[in-house]
Amino acid sequence: MEKAGFGKWVLGAFFVLFVLFLYGPTLTILILSFQGPEGGLTFPMRGVSLVWFRRLFETQAVGDFGGSLTRSLLLAFLVMMATVVVSLAAGLAFRRRFAGSGALFYLTVASLIVPSILVSLGIGILFNQLGLDTAWYSSGLGAQLTWTLPFGLLIMFAIFNRFDASWEEAARDLGATSWQTFSHVVLPIILPSVVGVALFGFTLSYDEFARTLLTAGVDNTLPLEVFGMTTNITTPVLYALGTLSTALSFAVIGLALGAVAVLQRRRARRLSG
Amino acid sequence: MAGSGTAARLLPYLQVAPLALILGVFLVVPILTLVVVSFFDYDSVRIIPDFVWTNYAEVLLSAVTWRTYAKTVWFAALVWAITLFIGFWVAYFLAFHVRSRTVQTALFLLCTIPFWTSNIIRMISWVPFLGRNGLLNQALLGLGAIDRPLEFLLFSDFAVVLAFVHLYTLFMVVPIFNTMMRIDRRLVEAAVDAGANAWQVLTNVIIPLSKPGIAIGSIFVVVLVMGDFITVRLMSGGQSASVGLMIYNQISLLQYPAAAANAVVLLAIVLLMVGAILRVVDIRREL
């Protein structure tokens, strides 16, 4: 067993290095975003300040941060709602075989496999040929859904694989209609996982870049704005934006996890009481 | 409603209609449009409906595009090998060496958290690390390992591959970890009882049973790298090429039919690669 212990140490060290590799760069820009007003893009820190965060909100200096953030949050909310409703409905349907279920499943998986720039370009050209203007809330929304829906549906599959159908049978035996069975039995049971799908939809949309690039129209979403800034901003404002955007992502994750915890506690209380 | 036959039979179709509609309008029709437009003609200001093969001729007969495709495949192969190596051992450590379920979940979440932040920001975050005056150069200079800052760290193929690995290793870790968690531990015990050493357990039990996860991870990584343009653009500082970047540049020049022809060729190559992976490994029981 001496040798197995050694292997475990090597693997453990490898894992620690991997985590450092994952987090190191992000932590660096987190620190550098508090760079003093004289400081540059790299270390050393010349003092500590919030000046780069303040400069972020001065529209003139760095493009349209407030506008792009608002659009990104709105779009992420729309994508989240659509992802939850559409993949939940489809997940319910896929519990039974129906004509075309195989084809639709493969189409959904294909939506993940097709390189993002092709989706972006295809939708862009399609709108152009139809004489329609692309906009984040129409073509951009659709483009992002081709990315979030497959994830949503795959999570739904995982949920319903573990779902005990006898609960539904019990409800039906007691005289519940399909809708009552769904809303009083199925939905409450799977609700925490549905919150997970919502979280996926929101963050995938909030961070999406390639599929939005040619479909967002004239107004940028936040990742597009960041991309624009990388070519012409050479101050720590860029890091401030990165820090703020990441903080917002984490706030959303925290909210979702909190919601799941509340749901589960409420359920535990109901079951015990 | 549960009893009425027609309604119950129609219900699944109503339930999948939104999904089918969205994928139809925003995936199938746009891809078909790409195929159609790839045969169109164009000049500097507009695209002209036509049926010409010139766009494909330009893609297939130009040495530059061949080199770009070769480069992209090279990136994909290299990143695949590295992410597979890292992803496999990270997943293996989590699945077989961490005994406590809680610690396991916590460490797994620790690995997935970076996935929730923007790729572009994660790329930018390499700048203070790799730049001419970055942390790495400062550290190496301080140690006396080098006497001049290394120039190749940022804006190079090295930076591109590093960023790819940083962004996409997670896509390997998650599916491999999932399949490993489903391996019946009694199989490992049986192998040990039958006299297998750690290495034989790994090569005869764990790796064969992890193949579906490896295949899913490989598909993700290969597809993401093959279609990428932003990482190559940002991290190479415009000094390297990829098919995605070539398409992006053609789009910037409004050469939509040329971009579409390239896109169709890229899609065909990606589908062939995915098909090859699926031929080697059956992933159906994973889905």
Coordinates of C-alpha atoms in Angstrom, one line a residue:
Chain A
M1 CA 0.0 0.0 0.0
E2 CA 3.1 2.2 0.3
K3 CA 3.0 2.8 -3.5
A4 CA -0.7 3.6 -3.6
G5 CA -0.1 6.3 -0.9
F6 CA 2.6 7.8 -3.0
G7 CA 0.3 7.9 -6.1
K8 CA -2.3 9.6 -4.0
W9 CA 0.1 12.4 -3.1
V10 CA 1.2 12.9 -6.6
L11 CA -2.5 13.1 -7.8
G12 CA -3.4 15.4 -4.9
A13 CA -0.6 17.8 -5.8
F14 CA -1.6 17.6 -9.4
F15 CA -5.2 18.5 -8.4
V16 CA -4.0 21.5 -6.3
L17 CA -1.9 22.7 -9.2
F18 CA -4.9 22.4 -11.5
V19 CA -7.1 24.5 -9.1
L20 CA -4.3 27.1 -8.9
F21 CA -4.2 27.2 -12.7
L22 CA -7.9 27.6 -12.9
Y23 CA -8.2 30.4 -10.3
G24 CA -4.8 32.1 -10.5
P25 CA -5.4 34.4 -13.4
T26 CA -8.8 35.4 -12.3
L27 CA -7.6 36.3 -8.8
T28 CA -4.8 38.3 -10.4
I29 CA -7.2 40.6 -12.3
L30 CA -9.4 40.8 -9.2
I31 CA -6.4 42.3 -7.3
L32 CA -5.2 44.4 -10.2
S33 CA -8.7 46.0 -10.7
F34 CA -8.0 47.8 -7.4
Q35 CA -4.8 49.3 -8.9
G36 CA -4.0 52.8 -7.9
P37 CA -4.7 55.7 -10.4
E38 CA -1.0 55.7 -11.5
G39 CA -0.8 51.9 -12.0
G40 CA -0.8 49.9 -15.2
L41 CA -1.9 46.6 -16.5
T42 CA 0.6 44.5 -14.6
F43 CA 2.2 44.4 -11.1
P44 CA 3.4 46.2 -9.1
M45 CA 0.4 47.7 -7.5
R46 CA 0.8 51.5 -7.2
G47 CA -1.5 52.0 -4.3
V48 CA -5.0 50.8 -3.9
S49 CA -8.1 52.6 -5.3
L50 CA -11.5 52.3 -6.7
V51 CA -10.7 54.7 -9.5
W52 CA -11.0 52.1 -12.3
F53 CA -14.5 51.1 -11.1
R54 CA -15.6 54.7 -11.0
R55 CA -14.2 55.3 -14.5
L56 CA -16.2 52.3 -15.7
F57 CA -19.4 54.3 -15.2
E58 CA -18.2 57.3 -17.1
T59 CA -19.9 56.5 -20.4
Q60 CA -17.5 58.6 -22.4
A61 CA -14.3 56.8 -21.4
V62 CA -15.1 53.2 -22.1
G63 CA -18.1 52.9 -24.4
D64 CA -21.6 52.0 -23.1
F65 CA -21.0 49.9 -20.0
G66 CA -24.4 50.7 -18.3
G67 CA -26.4 50.1 -21.5
S68 CA -24.6 46.8 -22.4
L69 CA -25.0 45.6 -18.8
T70 CA -28.7 46.3 -18.8
R71 CA -29.2 44.6 -22.1
S72 CA -27.2 41.6 -21.0
L73 CA -29.2 41.2 -17.8
L74 CA -32.5 41.6 -19.6
L75 CA -31.5 39.2 -22.4
A76 CA -30.2 36.7 -19.8
F77 CA -33.6 36.9 -18.0
L78 CA -35.5 36.3 -21.2
V79 CA -33.3 33.4 -22.2
M80 CA -33.6 31.9 -18.7
M81 CA -37.4 32.1 -18.8
A82 CA -37.6 30.6 -22.3
T83 CA -35.1 27.9 -21.4
V84 CA -37.0 26.8 -18.3
V85 CA -40.4 26.7 -20.0
V86 CA -39.4 25.2 -23.3
S87 CA -37.0 22.5 -21.9
L88 CA -39.4 21.6 -19.1
A89 CA -42.3 21.1 -21.6
A90 CA -40.0 19.1 -23.9
G91 CA -38.6 17.1 -21.0
L92 CA -42.1 16.1 -20.1
A93 CA -42.9 15.0 -23.7
F94 CA -39.6 13.0 -24.0
R95 CA -40.7 10.8 -21.1
R96 CA -42.8 8.9 -23.7
R97 CA -41.8 7.9 -27.2
F98 CA -43.5 9.9 -29.9
A99 CA -43.1 10.0 -33.6
G100 CA -40.0 12.0 -34.4
S101 CA -38.6 12.0 -30.8
G102 CA -35.3 10.4 -32.0
A103 CA -34.9 13.0 -34.8
L104 CA -35.7 15.9 -32.4
F105 CA -33.2 14.6 -29.9
Y106 CA -30.4 14.4 -32.4
L107 CA -31.3 17.9 -33.6
T108 CA -31.0 19.2 -30.1
V109 CA -27.6 17.6 -29.6
A110 CA -26.5 18.9 -33.0
S111 CA -27.3 22.4 -31.8
L112 CA -24.4 22.0 -29.3
I113 CA -22.1 20.5 -31.8
V114 CA -22.4 23.0 -34.6
P115 CA -19.7 25.6 -34.1
S116 CA -21.1 28.8 -32.6
I117 CA -19.8 31.1 -35.3
L118 CA -21.8 29.1 -37.9
V119 CA -25.0 29.7 -36.0
S120 CA -24.1 33.3 -35.6
L121 CA -23.3 33.7 -39.3
G122 CA -26.3 31.7 -40.5
I123 CA -28.8 33.7 -38.5
G124 CA -27.0 36.9 -39.5
I125 CA -27.3 36.1 -43.2
L126 CA -30.8 34.8 -42.9
F127 CA -32.0 38.0 -41.3
N128 CA -30.1 40.0 -43.9
Q129 CA -31.6 38.0 -46.8
L130 CA -35.1 38.5 -45.3
G131 CA -34.5 42.2 -45.0
L132 CA -34.9 42.1 -41.2
D133 CA -32.7 44.0 -38.7
T134 CA -30.8 41.8 -36.2
A135 CA -31.3 42.8 -32.6
W136 CA -30.3 41.3 -29.3
Y137 CA -34.0 40.7 -28.3
S138 CA -34.9 38.9 -31.5
S139 CA -32.1 37.2 -33.5
G140 CA -29.7 37.4 -30.5
L141 CA -32.3 35.7 -28.3
G142 CA -32.9 32.9 -30.8
A143 CA -29.1 32.4 -31.3
Q144 CA -28.6 32.1 -27.5
L145 CA -31.5 29.6 -27.2
T146 CA -29.8 27.3 -29.6
W147 CA -27.0 27.1 -27.0
T148 CA -29.0 27.0 -23.8
L149 CA -31.9 24.7 -24.8
P150 CA -29.7 21.6 -25.4
F151 CA -28.2 22.0 -21.9
G152 CA -31.7 22.6 -20.5
L153 CA -33.1 19.5 -22.1
L154 CA -30.1 17.3 -21.1
I155 CA -30.6 18.4 -17.5
M156 CA -34.3 17.6 -17.8
F157 CA -33.4 14.1 -19.0
A158 CA -31.2 13.6 -15.9
I159 CA -34.1 14.9 -13.7
F160 CA -36.7 12.6 -15.1
N161 CA -34.4 9.6 -15.1
R162 CA -34.3 9.8 -11.4
F163 CA -38.0 10.7 -11.0
D164 CA -40.2 8.1 -9.4
A165 CA -43.3 7.8 -11.5
S166 CA -45.3 6.1 -8.8
W167 CA -45.9 9.5 -7.2
E168 CA -47.8 10.5 -10.3
E169 CA -49.8 7.2 -10.4
A170 CA -50.8 7.8 -6.8
A171 CA -52.0 11.3 -7.6
R172 CA -54.0 10.0 -10.6
D173 CA -55.5 7.2 -8.6
L174 CA -56.7 9.8 -6.2
G175 CA -58.5 11.5 -9.0
A176 CA -56.1 14.3 -9.9
T177 CA -56.3 15.6 -13.5
S178 CA -53.1 15.7 -15.6
W179 CA -52.7 19.4 -14.8
Q180 CA -53.3 18.9 -11.1
T181 CA -50.8 16.0 -11.1
F182 CA -48.2 18.2 -12.8
S183 CA -48.7 21.3 -10.7
H184 CA -49.2 19.7 -7.3
V185 CA -46.9 16.6 -7.6
V186 CA -44.4 16.7 -10.4
L187 CA -43.4 20.4 -10.3
P188 CA -42.9 20.7 -6.6
I189 CA -40.7 17.6 -6.6
I190 CA -38.5 18.7 -9.5
L191 CA -38.5 22.4 -8.6
P192 CA -34.9 22.6 -7.2
S193 CA -33.5 21.1 -10.4
V194 CA -35.6 23.5 -12.4
V195 CA -33.9 26.3 -10.6
G196 CA -30.7 24.7 -11.7
V197 CA -31.8 24.9 -15.3
A198 CA -32.7 28.5 -14.8
L199 CA -29.3 29.2 -13.4
F200 CA -27.7 27.5 -16.4
G201 CA -29.8 29.5 -18.8
F202 CA -29.1 32.7 -17.2
T203 CA -25.3 32.4 -16.9
L204 CA -24.8 30.8 -20.3
S205 CA -26.6 33.7 -21.8
Y206 CA -24.9 36.3 -19.7
D207 CA -21.5 35.1 -20.8
E208 CA -22.3 34.1 -24.3
F209 CA -20.2 35.6 -27.0
A210 CA -19.8 33.8 -30.3
R211 CA -23.4 33.2 -31.1
T212 CA -24.4 36.7 -30.1
L213 CA -21.6 38.4 -32.1
L214 CA -23.3 38.6 -35.5
T215 CA -26.9 38.5 -34.2
A216 CA -27.0 41.3 -31.6
G217 CA -27.5 44.1 -34.1
V218 CA -26.3 47.6 -33.3
D219 CA -26.5 47.4 -29.5
N220 CA -23.8 45.4 -27.7
T221 CA -24.3 42.9 -24.9
L222 CA -21.7 43.0 -22.1
P223 CA -19.3 40.3 -23.5
L224 CA -19.4 42.0 -26.9
E225 CA -18.6 45.3 -25.1
V226 CA -15.7 43.7 -23.3
F227 CA -14.4 42.2 -26.6
G228 CA -14.5 45.7 -28.1
M229 CA -12.6 47.1 -25.1
T230 CA -9.8 44.6 -25.4
T231 CA -8.7 46.1 -28.6
N232 CA -8.6 49.8 -27.5
I233 CA -8.5 49.9 -23.7
T234 CA -5.1 49.6 -22.1
T235 CA -5.9 50.5 -18.5
P236 CA -7.1 48.5 -15.5
V237 CA -10.7 49.6 -16.4
L238 CA -10.7 46.3 -18.3
Y239 CA -10.0 44.4 -15.1
A240 CA -12.6 46.4 -13.2
L241 CA -15.1 45.4 -15.7
G242 CA -14.0 41.7 -15.4
T243 CA -14.2 41.8 -11.7
L244 CA -17.7 43.4 -11.7
S245 CA -19.0 41.0 -14.3
T246 CA -17.7 38.0 -12.4
A247 CA -19.1 39.4 -9.1
L248 CA -22.5 39.7 -10.8
S249 CA -22.3 36.1 -12.1
F250 CA -21.5 34.9 -8.6
A251 CA -24.4 37.0 -7.1
V252 CA -26.8 35.2 -9.5
I253 CA -25.3 31.7 -8.6
G254 CA -25.7 32.7 -4.9
L255 CA -29.3 33.7 -5.4
A256 CA -30.1 30.4 -7.2
L257 CA -28.4 28.2 -4.6
G258 CA -30.2 30.2 -1.9
A259 CA -33.5 29.6 -3.6
V260 CA -32.8 25.8 -3.8
A261 CA -31.9 25.8 -0.1
V262 CA -35.1 27.5 0.8
L263 CA -37.1 25.2 -1.3
Q264 CA -35.5 22.1 0.2
R265 CA -35.9 23.3 3.7
R266 CA -39.6 24.1 3.1
R267 CA -40.1 20.6 1.7
A268 CA -38.3 19.0 4.6
R269 CA -40.5 20.9 7.0
R270 CA -43.7 19.9 5.1
L271 CA -42.6 16.3 5.1
S272 CA -41.9 16.2 8.8
G273 CA -44.9 18.3 9.8
Chain B
M1 CA -58.2 15.3 -20.0
A2 CA -56.2 12.3 -18.9
G3 CA -58.8 9.9 -20.3
S4 CA -59.6 11.6 -23.6
G5 CA -57.5 9.8 -26.2
T6 CA -56.8 12.4 -28.9
A7 CA -55.8 15.1 -26.5
A8 CA -53.4 12.7 -24.6
R9 CA -51.9 11.6 -27.9
L10 CA -51.4 15.2 -29.1
L11 CA -50.0 16.5 -25.8
P12 CA -46.3 15.4 -26.4
Y13 CA -46.4 17.2 -29.8
L14 CA -47.7 20.4 -28.1
Q15 CA -45.0 20.1 -25.5
V16 CA -42.1 19.8 -27.9
A17 CA -43.5 22.3 -30.4
P18 CA -41.7 25.3 -28.9
L19 CA -38.3 23.4 -28.9
A20 CA -38.8 22.2 -32.5
L21 CA -39.9 25.6 -33.6
I22 CA -36.9 27.4 -32.1
L23 CA -34.4 24.9 -33.3
G24 CA -36.0 25.0 -36.8
V25 CA -36.0 28.8 -37.1
F26 CA -32.6 29.5 -35.4
L27 CA -30.6 26.4 -36.3
V28 CA -31.9 24.4 -39.3
V29 CA -33.0 27.3 -41.5
P30 CA -29.8 29.4 -40.8
I31 CA -27.6 26.4 -41.7
L32 CA -29.6 25.8 -44.9
T33 CA -29.2 29.5 -45.6
L34 CA -25.5 29.1 -45.2
V35 CA -25.4 26.3 -47.7
V36 CA -27.5 28.3 -50.2
V37 CA -25.5 31.5 -49.8
S38 CA -22.2 29.5 -50.2
F39 CA -23.1 29.2 -53.8
F40 CA -23.9 32.9 -54.3
D41 CA -21.7 35.3 -56.1
Y42 CA -20.6 38.6 -54.5
D43 CA -18.8 41.9 -55.1
S44 CA -17.5 44.5 -52.8
V45 CA -20.9 45.8 -51.8
R46 CA -23.5 43.1 -52.1
I47 CA -24.2 39.4 -52.5
I48 CA -25.7 38.2 -55.8
P49 CA -28.0 35.2 -55.9
D50 CA -26.4 32.7 -58.3
F51 CA -25.1 29.2 -58.5
V52 CA -21.3 29.3 -58.7
W53 CA -18.6 27.0 -57.3
T54 CA -16.0 29.7 -57.1
N55 CA -16.4 30.1 -53.3
Y56 CA -15.6 26.5 -52.8
A57 CA -12.8 26.6 -55.3
E58 CA -11.3 29.5 -53.3
V59 CA -11.5 27.4 -50.1
L60 CA -10.2 24.2 -51.5
L61 CA -7.6 25.4 -54.0
S62 CA -5.8 27.9 -51.9
A63 CA -2.6 27.0 -50.0
V64 CA -3.4 29.6 -47.4
T65 CA -6.7 28.0 -46.4
W66 CA -5.2 24.5 -46.4
R67 CA -2.5 25.8 -44.0
T68 CA -5.2 27.5 -41.9
Y69 CA -7.2 24.3 -41.7
A70 CA -4.1 22.3 -40.8
K71 CA -3.2 24.8 -38.1
T72 CA -6.7 24.6 -36.6
V73 CA -6.6 20.8 -36.6
W74 CA -3.2 21.0 -35.0
F75 CA -4.6 23.3 -32.3
A76 CA -7.5 20.9 -31.7
A77 CA -5.3 17.8 -31.5
L78 CA -2.8 19.5 -29.1
V79 CA -5.5 20.9 -26.9
W80 CA -7.4 17.6 -26.9
A81 CA -4.4 15.7 -25.8
I82 CA -3.5 18.1 -23.0
T83 CA -7.1 18.5 -21.7
L84 CA -7.6 14.7 -21.9
F85 CA -4.5 14.2 -19.8
I86 CA -5.3 16.8 -17.2
G87 CA -9.1 16.1 -17.2
F88 CA -8.6 12.3 -16.8
W89 CA -6.3 12.6 -13.8
V90 CA -8.3 15.3 -12.1
A91 CA -11.5 13.3 -12.5
Y92 CA -9.7 10.1 -11.4
F93 CA -8.4 11.8 -8.3
L94 CA -11.9 13.1 -7.4
A95 CA -13.7 9.9 -8.2
F96 CA -11.3 7.3 -6.6
H97 CA -9.1 9.1 -4.1
V98 CA -11.5 11.4 -2.3
R99 CA -13.4 9.2 0.0
S100 CA -15.8 11.6 1.7
R101 CA -18.8 12.4 -0.4
T102 CA -19.1 15.9 0.9
V103 CA -15.4 16.7 0.1
Q104 CA -15.9 15.2 -3.3
T105 CA -18.8 17.4 -4.1
A106 CA -17.1 20.5 -2.7
L107 CA -13.9 19.9 -4.8
F108 CA -16.0 19.1 -7.9
L109 CA -17.9 22.4 -7.4
L110 CA -14.5 24.2 -6.9
C111 CA -13.5 23.0 -10.4
T112 CA -16.8 24.1 -12.0
I113 CA -17.0 27.6 -10.6
P114 CA -14.8 29.2 -13.2
F115 CA -17.2 27.9 -15.9
W116 CA -19.7 30.4 -14.6
T117 CA -17.6 33.4 -15.7
S118 CA -17.1 34.9 -19.0
N119 CA -14.5 33.3 -21.4
I120 CA -13.3 36.6 -22.6
I121 CA -12.6 37.8 -19.1
R122 CA -10.8 34.6 -18.3
M123 CA -8.6 35.1 -21.4
I124 CA -7.9 38.7 -20.5
S125 CA -6.8 37.6 -17.1
W126 CA -3.7 36.0 -18.6
V127 CA -2.4 39.4 -19.6
P128 CA -0.9 40.3 -16.3
F129 CA 0.5 36.8 -16.0
L130 CA 2.2 36.4 -19.4
G131 CA 2.9 39.9 -20.5
R132 CA 6.4 41.3 -21.1
N133 CA 6.3 42.7 -17.5
G134 CA 4.0 40.0 -16.3
L135 CA 4.2 37.9 -13.2
L136 CA 5.9 34.9 -14.9
N137 CA 8.6 37.0 -16.4
Q138 CA 9.2 38.9 -13.2
A139 CA 9.4 35.6 -11.3
L140 CA 11.8 34.1 -13.7
L141 CA 14.0 37.2 -13.8
G142 CA 13.9 37.3 -10.0
L143 CA 15.1 33.7 -9.9
G144 CA 17.8 34.4 -12.3
A145 CA 16.5 31.7 -14.7
I146 CA 16.5 34.2 -17.6
D147 CA 18.2 37.5 -18.1
R148 CA 15.7 39.0 -20.5
P149 CA 11.9 38.8 -20.4
L150 CA 10.5 36.0 -22.6
E151 CA 8.6 37.5 -25.5
F152 CA 6.8 34.4 -26.6
L153 CA 4.6 34.1 -23.6
L154 CA 1.8 36.4 -24.6
F155 CA 0.6 36.8 -28.2
S156 CA 1.8 33.5 -29.5
D157 CA 0.6 29.9 -30.2
F158 CA 1.8 29.1 -26.7
A159 CA -0.7 31.6 -25.2
V160 CA -3.5 30.3 -27.5
V161 CA -3.0 26.7 -26.4
L162 CA -2.7 27.8 -22.7
A163 CA -5.9 29.7 -22.9
F164 CA -7.7 26.8 -24.6
V165 CA -6.6 24.4 -21.9
H166 CA -7.6 26.9 -19.2
L167 CA -11.0 27.4 -20.8
Y168 CA -11.9 23.9 -21.8
T169 CA -10.3 21.3 -19.5
L170 CA -13.5 21.5 -17.5
F171 CA -15.5 20.1 -20.4
M172 CA -13.3 17.0 -20.0
V173 CA -13.4 16.8 -16.2
V174 CA -17.2 16.8 -15.9
P175 CA -18.2 14.0 -18.2
I176 CA -15.2 11.8 -17.2
F177 CA -16.0 12.3 -13.6
N178 CA -19.7 11.5 -14.2
T179 CA -18.8 8.1 -15.9
M180 CA -16.2 7.3 -13.3
M181 CA -18.8 7.8 -10.5
R182 CA -21.0 5.3 -12.1
I183 CA -18.3 2.6 -12.2
D184 CA -19.3 -0.2 -9.8
R185 CA -16.6 -0.1 -7.1
R186 CA -17.0 -3.9 -6.7
L187 CA -15.4 -4.3 -10.1
V188 CA -12.3 -2.6 -8.8
E189 CA -12.3 -4.8 -5.7
A190 CA -12.8 -7.9 -7.8
A191 CA -9.8 -6.9 -10.0
V192 CA -7.6 -6.3 -7.0
D193 CA -8.7 -9.6 -5.5
A194 CA -7.9 -11.3 -8.7
G195 CA -4.3 -10.0 -8.4
A196 CA -4.3 -6.9 -10.5
N197 CA -2.0 -4.1 -9.5
A198 CA -3.0 -0.4 -9.6
W199 CA -1.8 0.0 -13.1
Q200 CA -3.7 -3.1 -14.4
V201 CA -6.9 -1.9 -12.6
L202 CA -6.5 1.4 -14.4
T203 CA -5.9 0.1 -17.9
N204 CA -8.2 -2.9 -17.7
V205 CA -11.1 -1.6 -15.6
I206 CA -11.3 2.1 -15.2
I207 CA -10.2 3.4 -18.6
P208 CA -12.4 1.1 -20.6
L209 CA -15.4 2.0 -18.4
S210 CA -14.6 5.7 -18.6
K211 CA -14.6 5.7 -22.4
P212 CA -18.1 7.2 -22.9
G213 CA -17.2 10.2 -20.6
I214 CA -13.9 10.6 -22.5
A215 CA -15.8 10.6 -25.8
I216 CA -18.2 13.3 -24.6
G217 CA -15.5 15.4 -23.3
S218 CA -13.5 15.0 -26.5
I219 CA -16.4 16.0 -28.6
F220 CA -16.9 19.2 -26.6
V221 CA -13.2 20.1 -26.7
V222 CA -12.7 19.3 -30.4
V223 CA -15.8 21.2 -31.5
L224 CA -15.0 24.2 -29.3
V225 CA -11.5 24.5 -30.6
M226 CA -12.3 23.8 -34.2
G227 CA -14.9 26.6 -34.3
D228 CA -13.0 29.1 -32.2
F229 CA -11.9 32.5 -33.4
I230 CA -12.0 34.7 -30.3
T231 CA -9.3 32.9 -28.3
V232 CA -7.0 32.7 -31.3
R233 CA -7.5 36.3 -32.0
L234 CA -7.1 37.6 -28.5
M235 CA -4.3 35.4 -27.3
S236 CA -2.2 35.4 -30.5
G237 CA -2.5 39.1 -31.0
G238 CA -3.4 38.5 -34.6
Q239 CA -0.3 36.5 -35.3
S240 CA -1.9 33.1 -35.6
A241 CA -4.7 31.8 -37.7
S242 CA -7.7 29.5 -37.4
V243 CA -10.6 28.6 -39.6
G244 CA -13.0 30.5 -37.3
L245 CA -10.9 33.6 -37.5
M246 CA -10.6 33.3 -41.3
I247 CA -14.5 33.2 -41.4
Y248 CA -14.7 36.1 -39.0
N249 CA -12.3 38.2 -41.2
Q250 CA -14.3 37.3 -44.3
I251 CA -17.4 38.5 -42.5
S252 CA -15.7 41.8 -41.5
L253 CA -15.0 42.3 -45.2
L254 CA -18.7 41.5 -46.0
Q255 CA -17.6 38.5 -48.1
Y256 CA -20.6 36.5 -46.9
P257 CA -20.6 33.8 -49.6
A258 CA -16.9 33.1 -49.1
A259 CA -17.5 32.9 -45.3
A260 CA -20.5 30.7 -45.9
A261 CA -18.5 28.3 -48.1
N262 CA -15.8 28.1 -45.4
A263 CA -18.4 27.6 -42.8
V264 CA -19.9 24.6 -44.7
V265 CA -16.5 23.0 -45.1
L266 CA -15.8 23.6 -41.4
L267 CA -19.1 22.0 -40.5
A268 CA -18.4 19.0 -42.6
I269 CA -15.0 18.5 -41.0
V270 CA -16.4 18.9 -37.5
L271 CA -19.2 16.4 -38.2
L272 CA -16.7 14.0 -39.6
M273 CA -14.6 14.3 -36.4
V274 CA -17.6 13.8 -34.2
G275 CA -18.7 10.9 -36.3
A276 CA -15.2 9.3 -35.9
I277 CA -15.3 9.7 -32.1
L278 CA -18.8 8.1 -32.0
R279 CA -17.6 5.2 -34.1
V280 CA -14.9 4.4 -31.6
V281 CA -17.0 4.9 -28.5
D282 CA -20.7 4.2 -28.0
I283 CA -22.0 7.0 -25.8
R284 CA -25.7 6.1 -26.1
R285 CA -26.0 4.6 -22.7
E286 CA -24.7 7.8 -21.2
L287 CA -27.5 9.9 -22.6

